[in-house]
Amino acid sequence: METFGDDFDVDIEADFIGREADLKKLYIAWGEHRAFGIFGLRSVGKSRLMKEFLTRYKSREDVIVNVDVKPLSNISSLYSHICIKLGIETEATAHESDRWIHHIVKDLVKRSDESFILVFDNTEDYIEFKGTATRDSFLSLCAHVIKRCSNVKIILTSTTRVQFAQLGNAYFSCKVLPLKRSETRRLLRSVTLGTDLGDYEDSIVTLSEGLPLLTLMIGSELTENDGMLTPEDTVECLLTSRLKTLSREFYPKEDRVADVYKDFIDRLAEVYREKLTVLEYIPGTFNVDQVKQLLDAETEAIVKHDTLKPILGRHFLNYDPKTQRFNIQGILRECLQSYYTIKNLPEVRVRYCKIFTAVMMNISKRLGTTQYTEAMAEFTVEHPNLQKLLTDVKHTRQDTYHFFIKIATDCTVLIDQFMAGDGEDFYQGCMRIANMYGKDRDRANVHIAVGSLYTNIKGHLVRGADNYDSAIAVLEKYGKSQQLATAYQRKGWNLHSQGKNLEAVKFLKKAFGLSVSSGKEYQSILLQSLNYLGVTNTVLGRFDEAKKYHFESLKRRKEIQGEDHPFVGACLNNIGIMYYQKGDSHKALKFYEEGLEIKRKSATPMISLVNSLSNTANMYSETGNSKKAHILLDEAMELLNKEKVPSRHATSLIYDTKGKVFRREGAFKFAEDMFQKATDVRKEISEVNIPYLESLVHLANINKRQGNYISCIKVSNKALTIKENAEIAMPQHPFIKECLECLAEVYRKTDDKDNYKKTLEQLESELIRLEKVHLDHGNERDLLKVRTRMHNIKAELEMAP
């Protein structure tokens, strides 16, 4: 008879790593159960776990009989193989299953003084692929052995879960999941000894998906040919073509990842394989209702019983009982994408569009309510599915056209705030189909969406305004409507962003007028209009008006959205800005703190939270509490560092604010470092935008304060090169004025009389320009400041030599 060592040559395999929890579960169950099923995805490590368990825990007296079912083509081969393993003669007449099962059981009963462990590996072949007679005979053998042979235990490994209802508590089932990240990391390191993975280790661990086969194959790629492929090269290859990279022809067929998992999928019954291919059209997780709709099934109960349960039992799907959502394992997705096609793809696209348009609309409607947190949690789960929905606009036909127009009309806030990277292509697609299938009101709705993209995301304010104008010209012909109120409100915000605050107030009041006496569907427009009227009047220095609008907005938001909604936090933050502009720093700090506290409680977007942290830190610094300011700014930077792709706008804002805090502390060198970092990041974004100009001016000023006059002049002259672009983008900005004031002071201190006088003249021209802007915009507060400064400059020019 063969020994344990003959059956398991573990020395040639990779070191066993991880799965201690699984081993412990099996060990605890070992004394209480007689039959063990070890199930899981192909190449997840079932056989290796079983071998490791027996290596550690089998007793010296146990005789292991290992049977790999895969090469045994029929039940007669199985019978003969077991007899050889047990050292008993076969019976020539034992052709019927009852007969040969009785023969094996009888022999095992006779040898009751011996202890056996029967290990059946790869049993999915008998359970699924060799006919019902083979399956029933095999399961009958296992059941008879357990019932009659107290000296025998059975272990099954399979990709298909095996049920033994008749064995009751004698049967223990163990599902083998992919390795944990820490375990994958240890396995990867063990097979790449001497290779420095550096910053790419985390990416490689992620791409291994916890599957030992993938980890070992990636390790082979990294170590072969004396490391010709660097970790960076390997990650790039895996990201662009993981299947091809890990399936090259010089690998044995049983190691080629594509062959292993394609064969696994091919063994699935055709009806299930076709349904699985359709489900792969959903890129993220999905629930039963979404499966029902996508497969056009009659009821959820039917889809559970006839589709999900069989596929789940064969380990093609993962299921999370907490969220009640399913997912297709990553490497299987790649195989499905590469080797299988959806037969009725146009119909599937229509169903997908219908399903996830409803999901997106539902999330969008709840963003402005007390259900915001739940909506954001759902959005996080559905995000990849909604991304695909937006990209599917390129496949639009007349039967799906109306879905995409509905998204462009009702989901712009969600897209602008959380899906901006997909927004531009989506809206371009919507404009194309609106021109192809739509009416003028549909085109107007798309113009509003495009206007929001250009205004809020791209910063192309004039193009944004043009789109709003196109929408308004159409919608005004049809009288009062929710979309007309939306267009007025967003045009008002666009004009405010351009500095045209008097004109902005007119449009915001139009939006307010249409919304204030209308139904619930206008609530969001009403709240935004109130908010923007508060902000715009703050800029105009009309603080009584601003206060009225801000506090009305706050009151209504709390009533509609609840005390702890992120938009309530944003409203409080805006009130803080109003008091800051009014010159009341302590009141400003109070509202900043309240707004920040609410944003922390709620699932506010990270960018919004960072903005509040910056505002509050700046106010702490202004009121003499630099320590608290630094704590908040460090918190903001930590939040940004946790992002996969940190926002460059938010990162530069925190650098800039930290520079201001250091400057107030007198730590000029640290301030310079922060302003330089802010300048570098903003330069990457755009060399002609207002934030970049602002950072250059801050950097020039801090160089002046340190006596670095040459650096100050150099940076100031760089800032002046973008003067014209800045004036077009935001005519009311003060940064050119501040830059020229900085230069004039440097020339005065260095006794450069000619440049000093020349710079004062330039400063006077800039003040004249600002005077006209503030007059046009009705900004009396800043107008007074500019005229006071003009008077001082005239006096300086008269005294200049």
mmCIF file of N, CA and C in Angstrom, residues 572 575-594 616 618-625:
data_model
loop_
_atom_site.group_PDB
_atom_site.id
_atom_site.type_symbol
_atom_site.label_atom_id
_atom_site.label_comp_id
_atom_site.label_asym_id
_atom_site.label_seq_id
_atom_site.Cartn_x
_atom_site.Cartn_y
_atom_site.Cartn_z
ATOM 1 N N LEU A 572 -23.100 76.963 6.570
ATOM 2 C CA LEU A 572 -22.444 77.581 7.727
ATOM 3 C C LEU A 572 -21.064 78.117 7.347
ATOM 4 N N ILE A 575 -21.504 81.382 5.646
ATOM 5 C CA ILE A 575 -21.800 82.448 6.618
ATOM 6 C C ILE A 575 -20.504 82.899 7.287
ATOM 7 N N GLY A 576 -19.613 81.924 7.560
ATOM 8 C CA GLY A 576 -18.309 82.280 8.106
ATOM 9 C C GLY A 576 -17.535 83.200 7.175
ATOM 10 N N ILE A 577 -17.588 82.890 5.873
ATOM 11 C CA ILE A 577 -16.906 83.742 4.882
ATOM 12 C C ILE A 577 -17.504 85.147 4.903
ATOM 13 N N MET A 578 -18.836 85.238 5.041
ATOM 14 C CA MET A 578 -19.495 86.554 5.081
ATOM 15 C C MET A 578 -18.968 87.382 6.257
ATOM 16 N N TYR A 579 -18.906 86.764 7.438
ATOM 17 C CA TYR A 579 -18.420 87.508 8.601
ATOM 18 C C TYR A 579 -16.931 87.848 8.473
ATOM 19 N N TYR A 580 -16.180 86.969 7.837
ATOM 20 C CA TYR A 580 -14.758 87.257 7.621
ATOM 21 C C TYR A 580 -14.590 88.473 6.715
ATOM 22 N N GLN A 581 -15.378 88.490 5.626
ATOM 23 C CA GLN A 581 -15.308 89.636 4.709
ATOM 24 C C GLN A 581 -15.774 90.922 5.395
ATOM 25 N N LYS A 582 -16.675 90.773 6.341
ATOM 26 C CA LYS A 582 -17.199 91.931 7.076
ATOM 27 C C LYS A 582 -16.187 92.436 8.107
ATOM 28 N N GLY A 583 -15.172 91.594 8.412
ATOM 29 C CA GLY A 583 -14.143 92.002 9.359
ATOM 30 C C GLY A 583 -14.342 91.473 10.758
ATOM 31 N N ASP A 584 -15.294 90.536 10.954
ATOM 32 C CA ASP A 584 -15.567 89.966 12.272
ATOM 33 C C ASP A 584 -14.965 88.557 12.330
ATOM 34 N N SER A 585 -13.668 88.465 12.646
ATOM 35 C CA SER A 585 -12.952 87.184 12.608
ATOM 36 C C SER A 585 -13.491 86.187 13.618
ATOM 37 N N HIS A 586 -13.876 86.637 14.797
ATOM 38 C CA HIS A 586 -14.334 85.708 15.833
ATOM 39 C C HIS A 586 -15.665 85.071 15.466
ATOM 40 N N LYS A 587 -16.600 85.856 14.890
ATOM 41 C CA LYS A 587 -17.857 85.269 14.432
ATOM 42 C C LYS A 587 -17.620 84.338 13.246
ATOM 43 N N ALA A 588 -16.710 84.749 12.380
ATOM 44 C CA ALA A 588 -16.372 83.899 11.234
ATOM 45 C C ALA A 588 -15.878 82.545 11.713
ATOM 46 N N LEU A 589 -14.985 82.554 12.721
ATOM 47 C CA LEU A 589 -14.436 81.303 13.251
ATOM 48 C C LEU A 589 -15.539 80.437 13.838
ATOM 49 N N LYS A 590 -16.481 81.046 14.529
ATOM 50 C CA LYS A 590 -17.595 80.283 15.131
ATOM 51 C C LYS A 590 -18.361 79.505 14.061
ATOM 52 N N PHE A 591 -18.697 80.163 12.954
ATOM 53 C CA PHE A 591 -19.464 79.482 11.904
ATOM 54 C C PHE A 591 -18.602 78.484 11.124
ATOM 55 N N TYR A 592 -17.321 78.801 10.929
ATOM 56 C CA TYR A 592 -16.421 77.836 10.297
ATOM 57 C C TYR A 592 -16.374 76.553 11.115
ATOM 58 N N GLU A 593 -16.254 76.687 12.439
ATOM 59 C CA GLU A 593 -16.161 75.509 13.309
ATOM 60 C C GLU A 593 -17.442 74.684 13.260
ATOM 61 N N GLU A 594 -18.600 75.378 13.285
ATOM 62 C CA GLU A 594 -19.877 74.656 13.218
ATOM 63 C C GLU A 594 -20.007 73.909 11.890
ATOM 64 N N THR A 616 -11.103 77.063 8.267
ATOM 65 C CA THR A 616 -11.059 77.118 9.728
ATOM 66 C C THR A 616 -9.628 77.302 10.217
ATOM 67 N N ASN A 618 -7.170 78.744 8.601
ATOM 68 C CA ASN A 618 -6.766 80.117 8.292
ATOM 69 C C ASN A 618 -7.304 81.090 9.347
ATOM 70 N N MET A 619 -8.539 80.842 9.801
ATOM 71 C CA MET A 619 -9.128 81.731 10.793
ATOM 72 C C MET A 619 -8.494 81.528 12.171
ATOM 73 N N TYR A 620 -8.163 80.277 12.515
ATOM 74 C CA TYR A 620 -7.429 80.040 13.766
ATOM 75 C C TYR A 620 -6.118 80.830 13.752
ATOM 76 N N SER A 621 -5.448 80.774 12.597
ATOM 77 C CA SER A 621 -4.169 81.473 12.471
ATOM 78 C C SER A 621 -4.353 82.982 12.634
ATOM 79 N N GLU A 622 -5.396 83.523 12.004
ATOM 80 C CA GLU A 622 -5.634 84.965 12.087
ATOM 81 C C GLU A 622 -5.969 85.422 13.503
ATOM 82 N N THR A 623 -6.588 84.520 14.278
ATOM 83 C CA THR A 623 -6.959 84.889 15.648
ATOM 84 C C THR A 623 -5.923 84.430 16.662
ATOM 85 N N GLY A 624 -4.731 84.043 16.166
ATOM 86 C CA GLY A 624 -3.603 83.794 17.054
ATOM 87 C C GLY A 624 -3.427 82.379 17.537
ATOM 88 N N ASN A 625 -4.133 81.397 16.949
ATOM 89 C CA ASN A 625 -3.989 80.001 17.400
ATOM 90 C C ASN A 625 -3.364 79.160 16.291
#
